[in-house]
């Protein structure tokens, strides 16, 4: 099946810093989503981004499907950004079952 | 507001006592599914449903049942829960099974089976 790897696995930032999270996938996909899992366990939809670039406030994402990667940018980080960030792609030929990446654990400190 | 609602959010129970986790979506989505999340194993699909009365097994269906009698509801049933089913559970929905459709997740249900 498709492999989805994220980097870095862990990241500690000072509040106000910027960061880039990366998601690599092993096969071509027609859908990619970014999620934030907050400390309470909730999975929050950030972006649905099969290709191109999208922005939502301090967050933006870019997917280059032909090169099989996606990037999530966090600018001016805040403590509420802490948690785990996942990218997820659908299984090829498997309907809409998502394969989740390994996650990036982010901690933003004051 | 478009949402996927799971209940309960937290539950501590004992081995063998049947339980149901409800899931409801208000977006008229055809596709619904259940995942469980475990440390080191990530999120794994338990069951999915492509429409009313159409359900199928995911990657880890053992010990679970589901039903889809109405489009909006997709309950997860543990007939005889065991400690290895202690986990964080998520219900998800999308417009239909086309993989180009984004999925929407509920807030999660944390189950502890003693």
PDB file of C-alpha atoms in Angstrom:
ATOM      1  CA  UNK A   1       0.000   0.000   0.000  1.00  0.00           C
ATOM      2  CA  UNK A   2       0.903   3.647  -0.154  1.00  0.00           C
ATOM      3  CA  UNK A   3       3.490   4.901   2.327  1.00  0.00           C
ATOM      4  CA  UNK A   4       3.090   8.329   3.903  1.00  0.00           C
ATOM      5  CA  UNK A   5       5.992   9.798   5.819  1.00  0.00           C
ATOM      6  CA  UNK A   6       6.136  13.074   7.657  1.00  0.00           C
ATOM      7  CA  UNK A   7       9.046  15.152   8.862  1.00  0.00           C
ATOM      8  CA  UNK A   8      10.208  16.225  11.273  1.00  0.00           C
ATOM      9  CA  UNK A   9       8.689  13.785  13.773  1.00  0.00           C
ATOM     10  CA  UNK A  10       9.030  16.304  16.605  1.00  0.00           C
ATOM     11  CA  UNK A  11       9.357  20.060  16.644  1.00  0.00           C
ATOM     12  CA  UNK A  12       9.666  22.593  19.438  1.00  0.00           C
ATOM     13  CA  UNK A  13       9.154  26.265  18.627  1.00  0.00           C
ATOM     14  CA  UNK A  14       9.184  29.515  20.490  1.00  0.00           C
ATOM     15  CA  UNK A  15       5.949  31.438  20.156  1.00  0.00           C
ATOM     16  CA  UNK A  16       6.092  33.664  17.106  1.00  0.00           C
ATOM     17  CA  UNK A  17       8.400  31.407  15.099  1.00  0.00           C
ATOM     18  CA  UNK A  18       7.583  29.993  11.669  1.00  0.00           C
ATOM     19  CA  UNK A  19       7.809  26.361  10.622  1.00  0.00           C
ATOM     20  CA  UNK A  20       7.404  24.031   7.679  1.00  0.00           C
ATOM     21  CA  UNK A  21       6.098  20.488   7.992  1.00  0.00           C
ATOM     22  CA  UNK A  22       6.587  18.015   5.182  1.00  0.00           C
ATOM     23  CA  UNK A  23       4.545  15.052   3.953  1.00  0.00           C
ATOM     24  CA  UNK A  24       5.966  12.608   1.401  1.00  0.00           C
ATOM     25  CA  UNK A  25       3.862   9.905  -0.209  1.00  0.00           C
ATOM     26  CA  UNK A  26       4.991   6.928  -2.241  1.00  0.00           C
ATOM     27  CA  UNK A  27       2.350   6.863  -4.967  1.00  0.00           C
ATOM     28  CA  UNK A  28       0.294   9.318  -6.958  1.00  0.00           C
ATOM     29  CA  UNK A  29      -2.807  10.578  -5.180  1.00  0.00           C
ATOM     30  CA  UNK A  30      -5.861  12.620  -6.116  1.00  0.00           C
ATOM     31  CA  UNK A  31      -6.594  13.896  -2.642  1.00  0.00           C
ATOM     32  CA  UNK A  32      -4.605  15.013   0.369  1.00  0.00           C
ATOM     33  CA  UNK A  33      -5.793  16.374   3.676  1.00  0.00           C
ATOM     34  CA  UNK A  34      -3.952  18.007   6.569  1.00  0.00           C
ATOM     35  CA  UNK A  35      -5.279  17.591  10.110  1.00  0.00           C
ATOM     36  CA  UNK A  36      -4.354  18.992  13.486  1.00  0.00           C
ATOM     37  CA  UNK A  37      -4.941  16.723  16.472  1.00  0.00           C
ATOM     38  CA  UNK A  38      -5.165  18.944  19.506  1.00  0.00           C
ATOM     39  CA  UNK A  39      -4.196  17.909  23.049  1.00  0.00           C
ATOM     40  CA  UNK A  40      -7.799  16.821  23.683  1.00  0.00           C
ATOM     41  CA  UNK A  41      -7.598  14.336  20.845  1.00  0.00           C
ATOM     42  CA  UNK A  42      -9.869  16.116  18.381  1.00  0.00           C
ATOM     43  CA  UNK A  43      -8.948  15.863  14.699  1.00  0.00           C
ATOM     44  CA  UNK A  44      -9.379  19.244  13.095  1.00  0.00           C
ATOM     45  CA  UNK A  45      -9.576  19.581   9.324  1.00  0.00           C
ATOM     46  CA  UNK A  46      -6.997  22.103   8.155  1.00  0.00           C
ATOM     47  CA  UNK A  47      -6.827  21.704   4.409  1.00  0.00           C
ATOM     48  CA  UNK A  48      -8.147  19.606   1.603  1.00  0.00           C
ATOM     49  CA  UNK A  49      -5.424  20.159  -0.975  1.00  0.00           C
ATOM     50  CA  UNK A  50      -4.920  17.641  -3.796  1.00  0.00           C
ATOM     51  CA  UNK A  51      -2.709  20.161  -5.622  1.00  0.00           C
ATOM     52  CA  UNK A  52      -1.660  23.786  -5.568  1.00  0.00           C
ATOM     53  CA  UNK A  53      -1.559  26.182  -2.637  1.00  0.00           C
ATOM     54  CA  UNK A  54      -4.172  27.253  -0.118  1.00  0.00           C
ATOM     55  CA  UNK A  55      -4.042  29.666   2.769  1.00  0.00           C
ATOM     56  CA  UNK A  56      -6.136  29.996   5.893  1.00  0.00           C
ATOM     57  CA  UNK A  57      -4.980  32.702   8.264  1.00  0.00           C
ATOM     58  CA  UNK A  58      -1.528  31.866   9.604  1.00  0.00           C
ATOM     59  CA  UNK A  59      -1.558  28.469   7.948  1.00  0.00           C
ATOM     60  CA  UNK A  60      -0.937  27.605   4.343  1.00  0.00           C
ATOM     61  CA  UNK A  61      -0.360  24.397   2.456  1.00  0.00           C
ATOM     62  CA  UNK A  62       1.155  23.425  -0.850  1.00  0.00           C
ATOM     63  CA  UNK A  63       0.875  20.080  -2.617  1.00  0.00           C
ATOM     64  CA  UNK A  64       3.078  19.154  -5.566  1.00  0.00           C
ATOM     65  CA  UNK A  65       1.364  15.981  -6.661  1.00  0.00           C
ATOM     66  CA  UNK A  66       3.795  15.233  -9.485  1.00  0.00           C
ATOM     67  CA  UNK A  67       6.671  15.168  -6.989  1.00  0.00           C
ATOM     68  CA  UNK A  68       4.636  13.399  -4.307  1.00  0.00           C
ATOM     69  CA  UNK A  69       4.919  15.788  -1.436  1.00  0.00           C
ATOM     70  CA  UNK A  70       2.956  18.379   0.483  1.00  0.00           C
ATOM     71  CA  UNK A  71       4.080  21.146   2.821  1.00  0.00           C
ATOM     72  CA  UNK A  72       2.266  22.807   5.696  1.00  0.00           C
ATOM     73  CA  UNK A  73       3.474  26.243   6.723  1.00  0.00           C
ATOM     74  CA  UNK A  74       2.736  27.673  10.136  1.00  0.00           C
ATOM     75  CA  UNK A  75       3.604  31.323  10.589  1.00  0.00           C
ATOM     76  CA  UNK A  76       3.752  33.304  13.829  1.00  0.00           C
ATOM     77  CA  UNK A  77       3.121  30.152  15.844  1.00  0.00           C
ATOM     78  CA  UNK A  78       1.009  30.275  18.992  1.00  0.00           C
ATOM     79  CA  UNK A  79       0.758  27.897  21.935  1.00  0.00           C
ATOM     80  CA  UNK A  80      -2.650  26.801  20.651  1.00  0.00           C
ATOM     81  CA  UNK A  81      -0.896  25.385  17.577  1.00  0.00           C
ATOM     82  CA  UNK A  82       0.582  22.640  19.754  1.00  0.00           C
ATOM     83  CA  UNK A  83      -0.470  19.088  18.999  1.00  0.00           C
ATOM     84  CA  UNK A  84       0.114  16.544  16.275  1.00  0.00           C
ATOM     85  CA  UNK A  85      -0.170  17.355  12.588  1.00  0.00           C
ATOM     86  CA  UNK A  86      -1.156  14.587  10.202  1.00  0.00           C
ATOM     87  CA  UNK A  87      -1.377  14.428   6.465  1.00  0.00           C
ATOM     88  CA  UNK A  88      -3.616  11.748   4.990  1.00  0.00           C
ATOM     89  CA  UNK A  89      -4.180  10.373   1.506  1.00  0.00           C
ATOM     90  CA  UNK A  90      -6.791   7.964   0.146  1.00  0.00           C
ATOM     91  CA  UNK A  91      -5.871   4.405  -0.681  1.00  0.00           C
ATOM     92  CA  UNK A  92      -5.546   4.092  -4.450  1.00  0.00           C
ATOM     93  CA  UNK A  93      -8.511   2.137  -5.726  1.00  0.00           C
ATOM     94  CA  UNK A  94      -9.794   1.823  -2.181  1.00  0.00           C
ATOM     95  CA  UNK A  95     -12.581   4.323  -2.172  1.00  0.00           C
ATOM     96  CA  UNK A  96     -12.126   6.934   0.474  1.00  0.00           C
ATOM     97  CA  UNK A  97     -10.184   5.051   3.129  1.00  0.00           C
ATOM     98  CA  UNK A  98      -7.455   7.358   4.351  1.00  0.00           C
ATOM     99  CA  UNK A  99      -3.874   6.375   5.006  1.00  0.00           C
ATOM    100  CA  UNK A 100      -2.453   8.688   7.632  1.00  0.00           C
ATOM    101  CA  UNK A 101       1.118   9.834   7.856  1.00  0.00           C
ATOM    102  CA  UNK A 102       3.331   9.250  10.839  1.00  0.00           C
ATOM    103  CA  UNK A 103       2.591  12.700  12.233  1.00  0.00           C
ATOM    104  CA  UNK A 104       4.632  15.684  13.437  1.00  0.00           C
ATOM    105  CA  UNK A 105       4.390  16.426  17.147  1.00  0.00           C
ATOM    106  CA  UNK A 106       4.592  20.218  17.579  1.00  0.00           C
ATOM    107  CA  UNK A 107       5.094  22.023  20.850  1.00  0.00           C
ATOM    108  CA  UNK A 108       4.988  25.803  20.924  1.00  0.00           C
ATOM    109  CA  UNK A 109       6.495  27.368  24.024  1.00  0.00           C
ATOM    110  CA  UNK A 110       6.191  30.875  25.423  1.00  0.00           C
TER     111      UNK A 110
ATOM    112  CA  UNK B   1     -23.225  23.970  11.103  1.00  0.00           C
ATOM    113  CA  UNK B   2     -21.918  20.974   9.157  1.00  0.00           C
ATOM    114  CA  UNK B   3     -20.646  18.403  11.588  1.00  0.00           C
ATOM    115  CA  UNK B   4     -20.101  14.804  12.575  1.00  0.00           C
ATOM    116  CA  UNK B   5     -21.306  14.103  16.104  1.00  0.00           C
ATOM    117  CA  UNK B   6     -20.124  11.197  18.203  1.00  0.00           C
ATOM    118  CA  UNK B   7     -21.422  10.086  21.566  1.00  0.00           C
ATOM    119  CA  UNK B   8     -20.241   9.471  24.149  1.00  0.00           C
ATOM    120  CA  UNK B   9     -16.978  11.407  24.150  1.00  0.00           C
ATOM    121  CA  UNK B  10     -15.583   9.341  26.996  1.00  0.00           C
ATOM    122  CA  UNK B  11     -16.584   5.953  28.389  1.00  0.00           C
ATOM    123  CA  UNK B  12     -15.072   3.631  30.975  1.00  0.00           C
ATOM    124  CA  UNK B  13     -16.697   0.220  31.113  1.00  0.00           C
ATOM    125  CA  UNK B  14     -15.975  -3.409  31.888  1.00  0.00           C
ATOM    126  CA  UNK B  15     -15.174  -6.437  29.790  1.00  0.00           C
ATOM    127  CA  UNK B  16     -18.190  -8.070  28.202  1.00  0.00           C
ATOM    128  CA  UNK B  17     -20.705  -5.285  28.700  1.00  0.00           C
ATOM    129  CA  UNK B  18     -22.199  -4.420  25.315  1.00  0.00           C
ATOM    130  CA  UNK B  19     -21.842  -0.824  24.236  1.00  0.00           C
ATOM    131  CA  UNK B  20     -22.722   1.369  21.282  1.00  0.00           C
ATOM    132  CA  UNK B  21     -20.955   4.482  20.097  1.00  0.00           C
ATOM    133  CA  UNK B  22     -23.256   6.639  18.021  1.00  0.00           C
ATOM    134  CA  UNK B  23     -22.247   8.720  15.030  1.00  0.00           C
ATOM    135  CA  UNK B  24     -24.444  11.165  13.183  1.00  0.00           C
ATOM    136  CA  UNK B  25     -23.714  13.575  10.333  1.00  0.00           C
ATOM    137  CA  UNK B  26     -25.894  16.403   9.039  1.00  0.00           C
ATOM    138  CA  UNK B  27     -24.314  16.827   5.601  1.00  0.00           C
ATOM    139  CA  UNK B  28     -26.298  14.170   3.718  1.00  0.00           C
ATOM    140  CA  UNK B  29     -23.074  12.278   3.112  1.00  0.00           C
ATOM    141  CA  UNK B  30     -23.211   8.823   1.578  1.00  0.00           C
ATOM    142  CA  UNK B  31     -19.846   7.533   2.821  1.00  0.00           C
ATOM    143  CA  UNK B  32     -19.182   6.976   6.513  1.00  0.00           C
ATOM    144  CA  UNK B  33     -16.467   5.093   8.327  1.00  0.00           C
ATOM    145  CA  UNK B  34     -14.979   4.289  11.715  1.00  0.00           C
ATOM    146  CA  UNK B  35     -11.299   4.478  12.677  1.00  0.00           C
ATOM    147  CA  UNK B  36      -9.445   3.629  15.824  1.00  0.00           C
ATOM    148  CA  UNK B  37      -6.240   5.342  16.892  1.00  0.00           C
ATOM    149  CA  UNK B  38      -3.607   3.581  18.971  1.00  0.00           C
ATOM    150  CA  UNK B  39      -0.102   4.690  19.980  1.00  0.00           C
ATOM    151  CA  UNK B  40       2.467   3.477  17.491  1.00  0.00           C
ATOM    152  CA  UNK B  41      -0.193   2.121  15.134  1.00  0.00           C
ATOM    153  CA  UNK B  42      -1.777   5.329  13.921  1.00  0.00           C
ATOM    154  CA  UNK B  43      -5.347   5.460  12.659  1.00  0.00           C
ATOM    155  CA  UNK B  44      -6.803   2.277  11.233  1.00  0.00           C
ATOM    156  CA  UNK B  45     -10.147   1.823   9.552  1.00  0.00           C
ATOM    157  CA  UNK B  46     -12.588  -0.533  11.278  1.00  0.00           C
ATOM    158  CA  UNK B  47     -15.667  -0.489   9.035  1.00  0.00           C
ATOM    159  CA  UNK B  48     -17.064   1.695   6.323  1.00  0.00           C
ATOM    160  CA  UNK B  49     -20.389   2.251   4.613  1.00  0.00           C
ATOM    161  CA  UNK B  50     -20.922   3.496   1.088  1.00  0.00           C
ATOM    162  CA  UNK B  51     -24.620   4.119   1.578  1.00  0.00           C
ATOM    163  CA  UNK B  52     -27.696   2.971   3.469  1.00  0.00           C
ATOM    164  CA  UNK B  53     -27.637  -0.782   4.074  1.00  0.00           C
ATOM    165  CA  UNK B  54     -24.179  -1.086   2.468  1.00  0.00           C
ATOM    166  CA  UNK B  55     -21.348  -1.775   4.899  1.00  0.00           C
ATOM    167  CA  UNK B  56     -17.980  -3.483   4.608  1.00  0.00           C
ATOM    168  CA  UNK B  57     -14.974  -4.385   6.698  1.00  0.00           C
ATOM    169  CA  UNK B  58     -11.954  -2.178   6.979  1.00  0.00           C
ATOM    170  CA  UNK B  59      -8.556  -3.225   8.226  1.00  0.00           C
ATOM    171  CA  UNK B  60      -9.423  -4.157  11.825  1.00  0.00           C
ATOM    172  CA  UNK B  61     -13.091  -5.263  11.997  1.00  0.00           C
ATOM    173  CA  UNK B  62     -12.753  -8.068  14.553  1.00  0.00           C
ATOM    174  CA  UNK B  63     -14.893  -7.505  17.633  1.00  0.00           C
ATOM    175  CA  UNK B  64     -17.008  -4.758  16.071  1.00  0.00           C
ATOM    176  CA  UNK B  65     -20.348  -4.488  14.328  1.00  0.00           C
ATOM    177  CA  UNK B  66     -21.946  -1.615  12.463  1.00  0.00           C
ATOM    178  CA  UNK B  67     -25.271  -0.817  10.860  1.00  0.00           C
ATOM    179  CA  UNK B  68     -26.468   1.816   8.410  1.00  0.00           C
ATOM    180  CA  UNK B  69     -30.241   1.948   8.524  1.00  0.00           C
ATOM    181  CA  UNK B  70     -30.412   5.679   7.922  1.00  0.00           C
ATOM    182  CA  UNK B  71     -28.138   7.859   5.879  1.00  0.00           C
ATOM    183  CA  UNK B  72     -27.181  10.154   8.729  1.00  0.00           C
ATOM    184  CA  UNK B  73     -26.356   7.514  11.380  1.00  0.00           C
ATOM    185  CA  UNK B  74     -23.582   4.942  11.569  1.00  0.00           C
ATOM    186  CA  UNK B  75     -23.321   3.392  15.048  1.00  0.00           C
ATOM    187  CA  UNK B  76     -20.365   1.270  16.147  1.00  0.00           C
ATOM    188  CA  UNK B  77     -21.317  -1.695  18.308  1.00  0.00           C
ATOM    189  CA  UNK B  78     -19.035  -3.643  20.615  1.00  0.00           C
ATOM    190  CA  UNK B  79     -21.014  -6.755  21.528  1.00  0.00           C
ATOM    191  CA  UNK B  80     -18.524  -8.071  24.074  1.00  0.00           C
ATOM    192  CA  UNK B  81     -15.817  -5.457  24.647  1.00  0.00           C
ATOM    193  CA  UNK B  82     -12.344  -6.555  25.676  1.00  0.00           C
ATOM    194  CA  UNK B  83      -9.388  -4.555  27.034  1.00  0.00           C
ATOM    195  CA  UNK B  84      -7.624  -4.616  23.645  1.00  0.00           C
ATOM    196  CA  UNK B  85     -10.444  -2.436  22.326  1.00  0.00           C
ATOM    197  CA  UNK B  86      -9.388   0.376  24.609  1.00  0.00           C
ATOM    198  CA  UNK B  87      -8.678   3.125  22.115  1.00  0.00           C
ATOM    199  CA  UNK B  88      -9.615   6.498  20.668  1.00  0.00           C
ATOM    200  CA  UNK B  89     -12.341   6.094  18.070  1.00  0.00           C
ATOM    201  CA  UNK B  90     -13.260   8.439  15.237  1.00  0.00           C
ATOM    202  CA  UNK B  91     -16.241   8.508  12.941  1.00  0.00           C
ATOM    203  CA  UNK B  92     -15.796  10.157   9.552  1.00  0.00           C
ATOM    204  CA  UNK B  93     -17.995  11.013   6.596  1.00  0.00           C
ATOM    205  CA  UNK B  94     -17.628  12.253   3.045  1.00  0.00           C
ATOM    206  CA  UNK B  95     -20.024  13.118   0.266  1.00  0.00           C
ATOM    207  CA  UNK B  96     -19.530   9.767  -1.431  1.00  0.00           C
ATOM    208  CA  UNK B  97     -16.895   7.074  -1.804  1.00  0.00           C
ATOM    209  CA  UNK B  98     -14.990   8.946  -4.495  1.00  0.00           C
ATOM    210  CA  UNK B  99     -11.498   9.386  -3.122  1.00  0.00           C
ATOM    211  CA  UNK B 100     -11.480  12.991  -4.288  1.00  0.00           C
ATOM    212  CA  UNK B 101     -13.945  13.927  -1.589  1.00  0.00           C
ATOM    213  CA  UNK B 102     -12.630  15.404   1.669  1.00  0.00           C
ATOM    214  CA  UNK B 103     -13.469  13.583   4.855  1.00  0.00           C
ATOM    215  CA  UNK B 104     -14.935  15.170   7.953  1.00  0.00           C
ATOM    216  CA  UNK B 105     -14.163  13.705  11.368  1.00  0.00           C
ATOM    217  CA  UNK B 106     -16.057  13.683  14.621  1.00  0.00           C
ATOM    218  CA  UNK B 107     -14.443  14.806  17.869  1.00  0.00           C
ATOM    219  CA  UNK B 108     -13.516  11.282  18.910  1.00  0.00           C
ATOM    220  CA  UNK B 109     -14.649   8.835  21.585  1.00  0.00           C
ATOM    221  CA  UNK B 110     -12.156   7.682  24.186  1.00  0.00           C
ATOM    222  CA  UNK B 111     -13.064   4.147  25.317  1.00  0.00           C
ATOM    223  CA  UNK B 112     -11.477   2.377  28.264  1.00  0.00           C
ATOM    224  CA  UNK B 113     -12.370  -1.293  28.725  1.00  0.00           C
ATOM    225  CA  UNK B 114     -11.353  -2.632  32.129  1.00  0.00           C
TER     226      UNK B 114
END
